[in-house]
Coordinates of C-alpha atoms and ligand atoms in Angstrom, one line a residue:
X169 CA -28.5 43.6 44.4
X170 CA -26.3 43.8 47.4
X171 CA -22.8 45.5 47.0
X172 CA -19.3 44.8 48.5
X173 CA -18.3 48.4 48.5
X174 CA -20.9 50.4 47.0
X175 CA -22.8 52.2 49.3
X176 CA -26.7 52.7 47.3
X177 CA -28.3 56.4 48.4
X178 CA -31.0 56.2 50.7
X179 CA -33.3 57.7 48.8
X180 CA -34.1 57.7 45.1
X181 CA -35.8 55.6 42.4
X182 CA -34.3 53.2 39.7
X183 CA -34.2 54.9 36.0
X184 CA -36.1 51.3 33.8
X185 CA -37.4 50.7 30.2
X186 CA -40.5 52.1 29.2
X187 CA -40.2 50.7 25.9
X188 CA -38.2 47.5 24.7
X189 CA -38.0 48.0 21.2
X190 CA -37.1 52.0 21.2
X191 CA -35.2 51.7 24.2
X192 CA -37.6 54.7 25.7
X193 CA -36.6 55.3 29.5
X194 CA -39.0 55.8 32.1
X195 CA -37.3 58.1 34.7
X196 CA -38.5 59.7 37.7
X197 CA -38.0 63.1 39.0
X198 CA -35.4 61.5 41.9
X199 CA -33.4 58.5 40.0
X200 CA -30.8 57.5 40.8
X201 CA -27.2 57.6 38.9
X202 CA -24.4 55.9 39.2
X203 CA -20.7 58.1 38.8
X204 CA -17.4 57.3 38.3
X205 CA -15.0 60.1 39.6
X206 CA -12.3 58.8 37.7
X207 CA -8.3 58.9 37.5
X208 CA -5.6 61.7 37.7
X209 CA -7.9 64.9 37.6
X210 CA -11.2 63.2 38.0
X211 CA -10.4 63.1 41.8
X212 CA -11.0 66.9 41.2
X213 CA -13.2 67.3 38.2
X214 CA -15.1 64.6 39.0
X215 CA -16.6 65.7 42.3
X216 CA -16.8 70.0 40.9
X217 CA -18.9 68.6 38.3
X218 CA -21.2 66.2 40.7
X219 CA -21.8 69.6 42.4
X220 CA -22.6 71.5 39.6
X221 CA -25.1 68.9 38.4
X222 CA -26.8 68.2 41.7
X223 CA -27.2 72.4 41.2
X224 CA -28.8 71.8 38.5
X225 CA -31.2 69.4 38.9
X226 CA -32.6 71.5 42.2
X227 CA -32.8 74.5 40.3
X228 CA -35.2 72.9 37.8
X229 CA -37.3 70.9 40.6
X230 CA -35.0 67.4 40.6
X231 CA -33.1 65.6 42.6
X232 CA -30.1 63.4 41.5
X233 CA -29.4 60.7 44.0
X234 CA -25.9 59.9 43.2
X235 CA -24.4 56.7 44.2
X236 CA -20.8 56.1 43.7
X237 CA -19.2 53.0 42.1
X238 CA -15.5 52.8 41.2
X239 CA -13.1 51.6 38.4
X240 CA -9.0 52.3 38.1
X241 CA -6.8 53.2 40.4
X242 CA -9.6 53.6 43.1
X243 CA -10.9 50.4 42.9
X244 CA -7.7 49.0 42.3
X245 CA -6.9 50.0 46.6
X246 CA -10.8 48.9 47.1
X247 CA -11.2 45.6 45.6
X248 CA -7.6 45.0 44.0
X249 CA -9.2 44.9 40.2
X250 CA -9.5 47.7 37.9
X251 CA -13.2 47.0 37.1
X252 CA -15.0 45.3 39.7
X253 CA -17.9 43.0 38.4
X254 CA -20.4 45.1 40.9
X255 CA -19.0 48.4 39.0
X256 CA -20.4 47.3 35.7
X257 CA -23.7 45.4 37.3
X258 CA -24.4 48.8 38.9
X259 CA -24.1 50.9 35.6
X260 CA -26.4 48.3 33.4
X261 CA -28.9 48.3 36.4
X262 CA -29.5 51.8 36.7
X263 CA -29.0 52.2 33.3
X264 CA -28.0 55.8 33.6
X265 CA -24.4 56.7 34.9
X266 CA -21.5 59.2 33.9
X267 CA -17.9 58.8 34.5
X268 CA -14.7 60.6 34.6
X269 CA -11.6 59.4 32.8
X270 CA -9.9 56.5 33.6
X271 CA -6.2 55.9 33.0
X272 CA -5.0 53.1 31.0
X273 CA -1.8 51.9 32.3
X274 CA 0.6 51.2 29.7
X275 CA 2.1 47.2 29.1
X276 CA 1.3 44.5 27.3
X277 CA -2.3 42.9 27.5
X278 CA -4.2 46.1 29.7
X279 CA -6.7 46.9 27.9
X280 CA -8.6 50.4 28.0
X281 CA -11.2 50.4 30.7
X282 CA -12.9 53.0 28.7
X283 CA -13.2 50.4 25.9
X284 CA -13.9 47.6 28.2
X285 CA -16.6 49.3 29.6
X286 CA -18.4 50.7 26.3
X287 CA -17.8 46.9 25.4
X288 CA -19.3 45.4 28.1
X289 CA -22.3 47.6 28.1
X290 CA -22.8 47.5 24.2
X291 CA -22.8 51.3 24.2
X292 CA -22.5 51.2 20.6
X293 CA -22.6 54.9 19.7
X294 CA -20.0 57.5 21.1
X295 CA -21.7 60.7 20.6
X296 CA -19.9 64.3 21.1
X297 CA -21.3 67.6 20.6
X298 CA -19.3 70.4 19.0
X299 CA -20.2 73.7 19.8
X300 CA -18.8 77.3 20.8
X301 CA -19.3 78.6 24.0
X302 CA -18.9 82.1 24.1
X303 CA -15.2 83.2 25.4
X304 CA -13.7 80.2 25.2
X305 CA -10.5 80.0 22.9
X306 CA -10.3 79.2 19.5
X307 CA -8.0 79.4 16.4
X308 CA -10.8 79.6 14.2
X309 CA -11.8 82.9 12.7
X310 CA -15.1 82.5 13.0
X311 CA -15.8 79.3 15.7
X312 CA -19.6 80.1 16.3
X313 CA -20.1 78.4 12.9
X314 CA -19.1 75.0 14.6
X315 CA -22.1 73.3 15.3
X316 CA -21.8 69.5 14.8
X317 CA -22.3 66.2 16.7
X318 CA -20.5 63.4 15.7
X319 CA -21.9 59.7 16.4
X320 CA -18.8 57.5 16.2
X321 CA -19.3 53.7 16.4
X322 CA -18.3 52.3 19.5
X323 CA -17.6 48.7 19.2
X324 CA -15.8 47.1 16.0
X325 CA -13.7 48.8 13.4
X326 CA -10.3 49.2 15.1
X327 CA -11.9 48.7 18.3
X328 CA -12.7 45.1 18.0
X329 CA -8.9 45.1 17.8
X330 CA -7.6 42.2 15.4
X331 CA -4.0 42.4 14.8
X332 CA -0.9 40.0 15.1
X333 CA 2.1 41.0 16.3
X334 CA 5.3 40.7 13.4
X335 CA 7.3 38.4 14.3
X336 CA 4.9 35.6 15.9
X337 CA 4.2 32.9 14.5
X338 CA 0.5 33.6 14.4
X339 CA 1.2 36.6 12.4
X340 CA 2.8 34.3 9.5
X341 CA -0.3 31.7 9.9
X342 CA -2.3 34.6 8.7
X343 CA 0.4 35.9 6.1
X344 CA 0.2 32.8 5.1
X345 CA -3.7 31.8 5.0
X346 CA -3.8 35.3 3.1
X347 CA -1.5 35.0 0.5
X348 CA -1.7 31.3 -0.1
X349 CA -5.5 30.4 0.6
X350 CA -7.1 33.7 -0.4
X351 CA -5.3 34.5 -3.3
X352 CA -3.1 37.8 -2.0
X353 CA -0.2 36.3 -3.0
X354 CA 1.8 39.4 -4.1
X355 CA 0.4 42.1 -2.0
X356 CA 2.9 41.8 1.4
X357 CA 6.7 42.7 1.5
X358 CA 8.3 40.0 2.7
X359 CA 10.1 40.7 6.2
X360 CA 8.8 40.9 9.4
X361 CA 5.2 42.4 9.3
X362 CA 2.5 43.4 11.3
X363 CA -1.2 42.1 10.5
X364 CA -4.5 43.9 11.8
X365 CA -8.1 43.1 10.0
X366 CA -11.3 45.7 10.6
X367 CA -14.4 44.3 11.1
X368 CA -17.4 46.6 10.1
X369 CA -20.8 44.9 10.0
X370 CA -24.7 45.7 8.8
X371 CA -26.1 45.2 12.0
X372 CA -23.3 47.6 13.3
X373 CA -23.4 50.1 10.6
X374 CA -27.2 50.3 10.9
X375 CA -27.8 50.8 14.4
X376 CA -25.3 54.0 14.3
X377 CA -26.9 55.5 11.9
X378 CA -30.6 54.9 13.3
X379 CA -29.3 56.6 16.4
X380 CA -28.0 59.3 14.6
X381 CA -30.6 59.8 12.3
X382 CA -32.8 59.4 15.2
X383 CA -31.4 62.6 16.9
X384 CA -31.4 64.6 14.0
X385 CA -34.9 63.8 14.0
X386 CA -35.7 64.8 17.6
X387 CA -33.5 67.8 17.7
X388 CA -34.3 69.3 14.2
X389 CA -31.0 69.1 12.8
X390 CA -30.8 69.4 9.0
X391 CA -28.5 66.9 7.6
X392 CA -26.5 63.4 8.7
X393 CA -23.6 63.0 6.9
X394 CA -22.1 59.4 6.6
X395 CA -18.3 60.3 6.7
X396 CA -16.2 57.0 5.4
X397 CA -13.0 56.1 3.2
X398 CA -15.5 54.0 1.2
X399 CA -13.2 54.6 -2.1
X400 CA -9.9 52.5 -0.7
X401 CA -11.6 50.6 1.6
X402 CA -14.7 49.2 -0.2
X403 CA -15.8 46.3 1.4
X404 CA -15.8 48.0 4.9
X405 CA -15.6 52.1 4.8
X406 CA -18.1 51.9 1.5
X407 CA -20.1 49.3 3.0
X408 CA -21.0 51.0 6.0
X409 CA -21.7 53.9 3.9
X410 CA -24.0 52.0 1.5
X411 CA -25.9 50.4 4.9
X412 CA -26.4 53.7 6.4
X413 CA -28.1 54.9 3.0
X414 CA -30.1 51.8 3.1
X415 CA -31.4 53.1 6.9
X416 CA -32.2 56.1 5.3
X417 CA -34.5 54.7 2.5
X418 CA -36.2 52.1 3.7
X419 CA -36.4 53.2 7.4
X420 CA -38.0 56.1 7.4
X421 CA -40.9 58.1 5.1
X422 CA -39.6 60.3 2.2
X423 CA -40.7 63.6 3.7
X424 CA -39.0 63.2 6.9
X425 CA -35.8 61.7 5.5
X426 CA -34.6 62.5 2.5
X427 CA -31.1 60.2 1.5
X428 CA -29.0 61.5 -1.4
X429 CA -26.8 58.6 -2.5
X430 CA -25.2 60.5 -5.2
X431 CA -24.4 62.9 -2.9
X432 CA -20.3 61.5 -2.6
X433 CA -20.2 63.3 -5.9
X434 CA -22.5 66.1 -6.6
X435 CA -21.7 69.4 -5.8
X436 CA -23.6 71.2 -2.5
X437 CA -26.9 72.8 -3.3
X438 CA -27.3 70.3 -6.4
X439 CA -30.1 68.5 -4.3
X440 CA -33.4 69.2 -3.8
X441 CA -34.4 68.8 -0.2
X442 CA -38.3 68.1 0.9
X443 CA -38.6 71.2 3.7
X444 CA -38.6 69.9 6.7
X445 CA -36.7 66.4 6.2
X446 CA -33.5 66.0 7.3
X447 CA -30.7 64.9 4.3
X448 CA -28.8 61.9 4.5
X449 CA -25.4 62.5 2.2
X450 CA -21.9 61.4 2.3
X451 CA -18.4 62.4 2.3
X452 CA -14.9 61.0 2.5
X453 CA -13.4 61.2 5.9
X454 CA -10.2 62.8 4.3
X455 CA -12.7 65.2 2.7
X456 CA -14.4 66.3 5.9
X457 CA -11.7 66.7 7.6
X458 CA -11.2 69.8 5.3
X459 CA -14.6 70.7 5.1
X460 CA -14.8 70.9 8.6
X461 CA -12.6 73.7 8.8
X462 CA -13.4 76.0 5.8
X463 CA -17.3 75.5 6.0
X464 CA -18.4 74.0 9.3
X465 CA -22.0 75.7 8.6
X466 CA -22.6 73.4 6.1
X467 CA -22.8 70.3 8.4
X468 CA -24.3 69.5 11.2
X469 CA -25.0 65.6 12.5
X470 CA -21.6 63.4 11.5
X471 CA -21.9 59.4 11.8
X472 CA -18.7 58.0 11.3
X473 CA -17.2 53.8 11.9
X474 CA -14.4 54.1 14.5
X475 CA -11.3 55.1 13.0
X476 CA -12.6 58.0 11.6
X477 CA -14.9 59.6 14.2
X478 CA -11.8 59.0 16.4
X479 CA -9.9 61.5 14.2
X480 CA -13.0 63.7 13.1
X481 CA -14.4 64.0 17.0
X482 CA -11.0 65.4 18.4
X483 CA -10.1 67.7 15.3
X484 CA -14.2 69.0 15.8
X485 CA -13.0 69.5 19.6
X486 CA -10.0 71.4 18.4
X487 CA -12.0 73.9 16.5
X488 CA -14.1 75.4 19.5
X489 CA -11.5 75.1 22.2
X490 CA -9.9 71.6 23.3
X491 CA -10.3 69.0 25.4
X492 CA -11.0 71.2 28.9
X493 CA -14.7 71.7 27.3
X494 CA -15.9 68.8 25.4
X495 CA -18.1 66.8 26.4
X496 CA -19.2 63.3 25.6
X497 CA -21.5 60.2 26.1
X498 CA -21.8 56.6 25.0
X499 CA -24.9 55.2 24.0
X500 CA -26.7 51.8 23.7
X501 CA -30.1 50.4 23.5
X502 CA -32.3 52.1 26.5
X503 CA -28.8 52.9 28.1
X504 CA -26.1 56.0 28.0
X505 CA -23.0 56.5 29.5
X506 CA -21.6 60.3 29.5
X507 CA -18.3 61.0 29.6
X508 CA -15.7 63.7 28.8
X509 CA -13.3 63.7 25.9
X510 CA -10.1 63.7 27.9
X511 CA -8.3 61.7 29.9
X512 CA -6.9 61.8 33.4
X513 CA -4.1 64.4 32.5
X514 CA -2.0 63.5 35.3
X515 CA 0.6 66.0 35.3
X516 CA -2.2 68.2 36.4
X517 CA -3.8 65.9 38.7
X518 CA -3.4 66.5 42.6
X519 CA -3.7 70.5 41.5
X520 CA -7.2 71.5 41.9
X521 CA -6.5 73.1 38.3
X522 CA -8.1 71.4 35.6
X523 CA -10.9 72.3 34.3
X524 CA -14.2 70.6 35.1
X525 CA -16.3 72.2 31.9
X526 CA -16.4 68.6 29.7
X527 CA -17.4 66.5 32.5
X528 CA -20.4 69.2 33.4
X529 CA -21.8 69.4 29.6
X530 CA -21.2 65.5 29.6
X531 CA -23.9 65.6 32.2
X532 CA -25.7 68.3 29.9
X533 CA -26.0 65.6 27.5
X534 CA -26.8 63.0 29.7
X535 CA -29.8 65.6 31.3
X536 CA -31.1 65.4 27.5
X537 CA -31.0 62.1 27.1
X538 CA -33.1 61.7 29.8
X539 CA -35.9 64.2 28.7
X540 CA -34.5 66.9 31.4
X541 CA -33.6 69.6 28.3
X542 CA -34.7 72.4 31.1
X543 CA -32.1 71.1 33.8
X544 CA -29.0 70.5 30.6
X545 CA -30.0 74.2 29.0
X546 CA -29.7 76.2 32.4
X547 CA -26.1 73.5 32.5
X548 CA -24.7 75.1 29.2
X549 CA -26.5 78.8 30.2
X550 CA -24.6 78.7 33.3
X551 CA -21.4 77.6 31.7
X552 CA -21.3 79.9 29.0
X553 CA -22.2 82.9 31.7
X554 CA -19.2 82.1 33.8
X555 CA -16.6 81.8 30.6
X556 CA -18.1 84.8 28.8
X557 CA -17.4 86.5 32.1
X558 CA -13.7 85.7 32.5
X559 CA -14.0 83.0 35.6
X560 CA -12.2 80.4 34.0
X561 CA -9.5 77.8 34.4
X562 CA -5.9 77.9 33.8
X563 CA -6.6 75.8 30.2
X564 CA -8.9 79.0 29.1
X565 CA -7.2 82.1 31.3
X566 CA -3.6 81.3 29.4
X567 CA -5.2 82.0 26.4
X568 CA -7.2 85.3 27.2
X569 CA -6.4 88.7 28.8
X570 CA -9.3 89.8 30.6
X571 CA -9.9 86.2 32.4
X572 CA -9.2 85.6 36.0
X573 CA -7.7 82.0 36.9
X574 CA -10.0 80.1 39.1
X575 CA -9.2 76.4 40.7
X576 CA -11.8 73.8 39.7
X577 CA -13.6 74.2 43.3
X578 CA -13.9 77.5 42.5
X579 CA -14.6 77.7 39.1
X580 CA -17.3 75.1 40.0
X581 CA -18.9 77.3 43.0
X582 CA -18.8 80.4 40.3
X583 CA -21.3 77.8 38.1
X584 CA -23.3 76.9 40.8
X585 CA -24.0 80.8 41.8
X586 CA -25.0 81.2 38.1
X587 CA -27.2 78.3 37.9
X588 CA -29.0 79.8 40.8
X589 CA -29.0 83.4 38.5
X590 CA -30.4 82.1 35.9
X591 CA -32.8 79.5 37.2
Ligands
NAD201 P1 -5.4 63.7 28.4 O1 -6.7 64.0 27.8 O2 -5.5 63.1 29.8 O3 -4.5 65.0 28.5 C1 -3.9 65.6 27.4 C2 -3.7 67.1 27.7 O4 -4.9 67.8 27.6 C3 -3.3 67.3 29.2 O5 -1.9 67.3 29.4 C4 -3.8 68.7 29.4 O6 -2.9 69.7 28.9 C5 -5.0 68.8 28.6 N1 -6.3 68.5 29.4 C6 -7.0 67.3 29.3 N2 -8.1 67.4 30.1 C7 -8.0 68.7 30.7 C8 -8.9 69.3 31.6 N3 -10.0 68.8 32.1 N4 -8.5 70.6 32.0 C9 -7.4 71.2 31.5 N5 -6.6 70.6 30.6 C10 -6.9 69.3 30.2 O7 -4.7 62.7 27.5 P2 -3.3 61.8 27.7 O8 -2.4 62.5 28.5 O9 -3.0 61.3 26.4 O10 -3.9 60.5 28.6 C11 -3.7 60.4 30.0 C12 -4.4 59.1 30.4 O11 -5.8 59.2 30.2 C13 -4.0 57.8 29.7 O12 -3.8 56.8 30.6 C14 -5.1 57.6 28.7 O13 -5.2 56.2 28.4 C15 -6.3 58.0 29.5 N6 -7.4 58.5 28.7 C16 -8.6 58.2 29.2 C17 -9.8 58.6 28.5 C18 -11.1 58.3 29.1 O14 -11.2 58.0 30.3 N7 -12.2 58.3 28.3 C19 -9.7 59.3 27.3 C20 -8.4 59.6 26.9 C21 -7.3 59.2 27.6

C-alpha cells in the first residue's frame, strides 16, 4: 500500500498469520511496527520509550523497524482528520503496533479515538498487567502481593454506547416502547430521564474468556476469575458469567481446566483443584474490589465485561503505584495493540517530565505477545534496576526520599545504560 504521509522504513519485514484459526503470528527477527507517539506527553514519552525499546530489541539480537503513523492532534495538522484511514490500514496490516495516548476532545458527538480504534480493529480484549516493581510507591502495606492481569472486554457493554439523551424525543419512543410494549410499565419516574441499554453477548463473552484462559494457560497462572454483577444484572453481568463457565467446561480437558461454578458461593479452599490445572471461579465485581485489597495473593488472571474491568483495572493500577507505570495492550484475533493506561496528561505536556515507564512495559507486553519474552524480561529487568535505584520521575521522586528526579530523556537514557548492564 502506498501512503500519503507515512513514510514505511527501508528495511524490515511485515509481522503475518501463521495460523488462521488461533490467530498464531509469524514474526521475523526485523518486523516491522507501526507507533503512535500520541497527544499531550506522548510527544515526550512516546519517543523515550521508542528508544528504550529499540534498546532492547538490539540487546537481545533484534531489530525493530519502526514506522510512524499518526492519529490526534498530529494528524489533525497533517491530514486535517483525527484518524486518517491510512492510520488504521497501516495498524491492521502490520498487525503489530503500540500507541501513546490520544486526547479526546470534549463536545458533543467526538468520540474516543482510543475506542474508535479498538473498534475498528476488533481488539476485543484490553489486557493490563498489575505488578510491583521494586521502589515504586505504594499505599499498600505489602504491594509485592499484587500480581494480577485483568482482561477487560473491549467492545460492547458500555462501550457499544446505547443511550438517549432525556429530554429527546427518542428517549420517550423508548420509555415508551419499554413501559408500554414490554411490559415495564411501573419501573420509570416520570420526568425527564435518561435511557442507556448494555449489550453483552455469547460470542463476546466467550472469546474474552478464551483469551484469558488462554494466557493463564501459557503463562502458568493458577486461577481466572470471572468478575461480574451477575446477581442485579442477570441477563447480562450473570450471563457472561455463565458463558465464560461454559468456555471453561466444554473447551478445554478436565486436568488442564478445572471450572468451579459454585464457586460464587463457596468459601476459598473448599474446592479441590487437579495439580496443575488452572481454576475457573467467580466473584462479584463489588466483591473483588475488596478482595483485591485485603488478599491480592489469592487472585491472579481477572476477565471482566466493560464496566467492571474499567473500575477493577485502574483500582489494580492504584495498588502498585498509578498510572506513570502501567502498562497496557488491546488484543484481537492474530492482532495486538499495546498501549499505556493514561492519558495525555496535558498539564504536564511540553515538560519533558512525565514519566515514560507505562508506555515501555506496554511494549514489554507487546515483546511477549510476540514470543520475544527474552527482549520484554531484560524491559521490566531494566526498569525495575533504574527505580530500585532512585533514577526516577517526578510522579515517583515526590513520593520517596532517596530518589533523584530525572526528565523523561533522561530517565530513558538511565534504562537504556541498564538494558545494556544487564543484557
Ligand atoms: P491522564 O491519564 O492523562 O492524567 C491524569 C493524571 O495522571 C495526570 O494529571 C498526571 O498527574 C498523572 N499521569 C498520567 N500519566 C502520567 C505519566 N506518564 N507520568 C506522570 N504522571 C502521569 O487522564 P486525564 O487527565 O483524565 O485525561 C487527559 C486526556 O487523555 C483526555 O483527553 C482523555 O480523554 C485522554 N485519555 C486517553 C487515554 C488513551 O489514549 N488510552 C486514556 C485515558 C485518557
Amino acid at each position: 500500500m502506498s501512503y500519503e504521509h507515512i513514510e514505511p522504513p527501508e528495511s524490515g519485514s511485515k509481522i503475518t498469520l501463521a495460523d488462521e484459526e488461533t490467530g498464531e503470528l509469524d514474526v521475523p527477527n526485523d518486523p516491522i511496527i507501526p507507533i503512535i507517539h500520541g497527544d499531550g506527553i506522548g510527544k515526550e514519552v512516546g519517543p523515550a520509550a521508542q528508544k528504550v525499546l529499540t534498546a532492547a530489541a538490539e540487546a537481545t539480537g533484534r531489530d525493530v523497524n519502526w514506522m510512524r503513523v499518526y492519529a490526534g492532534e498530529t494528524a489533525r495538522e497533517m491530514y486535517d482528520e483525527n484518524l486518517p484511514d491510512e492510520t488504521v490500514e497501516a495498524i491492521r496490516e502490520h498487525r503489530v503496533a503500540i500507541k501513546g495516548p490520544l486526547t479526546t476532545p470534549v463536545g458533543a458527538g467526538f468520540r474516543s479515538l482510543n475506542v474508535a480504534l479498538r473498534q475498528t480493529l476488533d481488539l476485543y480484549a484490553n489486557v493490563r498487567p498489575t505488578y510491583y516493581l521494586d521502589g515504586a510507591p505504594s499505599p499498600m502495606k505489602d504491594p509485592e502481593a499484587m500480581n494480577m492481569v485483568t482482561f477487560r472486554e473491549n467492545t460492547e457493554d458500555v462501550y457499544a454506547g446505547i443511550e438517549w439523551e432525556a429530554g429527546t424525543d427518542d428517549v420517550e419512543e423508548v420509555r415508551d416502547f419499554v413501559e408500554q410494549e414490554m411490559g415495564f410499565d411501573e419501573t420509570m419516574h416520570d420526568g425527564p430521564i435518561g435511557i442507556g441499554i448494555k449489550p453483552i453477548s455469547e460470542k463476546g463473552s466467550k472469546r474474552l474468556v478464551r483469551e484469558a484462559i488462554d494466557y493463564a494457560i501459557e503463562n502458568d497462572r493458577d486461577k481466572v476469575t470471572l468478575v461480574h454483577k451477575g446477581n442485579i444484572m442477570k441477563f447480562t453481568e450473570g450471563q457472561f458469567g455463565e458463558w465464560g463457565m461454559e468456555v471453561a467446561e466444554e473447551e478445554y480437558p478436565d486436568e488442564e481446566v478445572f471450572a468451579a461454578p459454585d464457586s460464587l458461593w463457596e468459601q476459598e479452599g473448599e474446592v479441590d483443584i487437579p495439580e496443575d490445572a488452572v481454576m475457573v471461579d467467580e466473584r462479584l465485581a463489588d466483591a473483588m474490589l475488596q478482595w483485591m485489597q485485603l488478599r491480592p495473593d489469592e487472585y491472579d488472571v481477572l476477565a471482566m465485561p466493560n464496566l467492571n474491568g474499567d473500575y477493577l483495572s485502574d483500582a489494580a493500577g492504584a495498588q502498585i503505584g498509578g498510572l506513570g507505570i502501567a502498562p497496557g495492550a488491546n488484543f484481537g484475533h492474530g492482532r495486538v495493540l499495546a498501549e499505556p493506561v493514561h492519558g495525555s496528561s496535558p498539564k504536564n505536556a511540553g515538560e519533558n517530565k512525565a514519566n515514560p515507564t507505562a508506555l515501555i512495559l506496554s511494549g514489554r507486553l507487546m515483546f511477549e505477545h510476540i514470543g520475544w519474552e527474552d527482549t520484554g524480561t531484560l524491559v521490566r529487568d531494566a526498569v525495575e534496576k533504574t527505580i530500585s535505584e532512585g533514577d526516577v520521575t517526578y510522579d515517583i521522586e515526590r513520593h520517596r526520599e532517596d530518589a533523584r528526579k530525572l526528565s523523561t530523556d533522561e530517565y530513558a537514557e538511565a534504562v537504556v545504560e541498564n538494558i545494556r548492564e544487564l543484557a
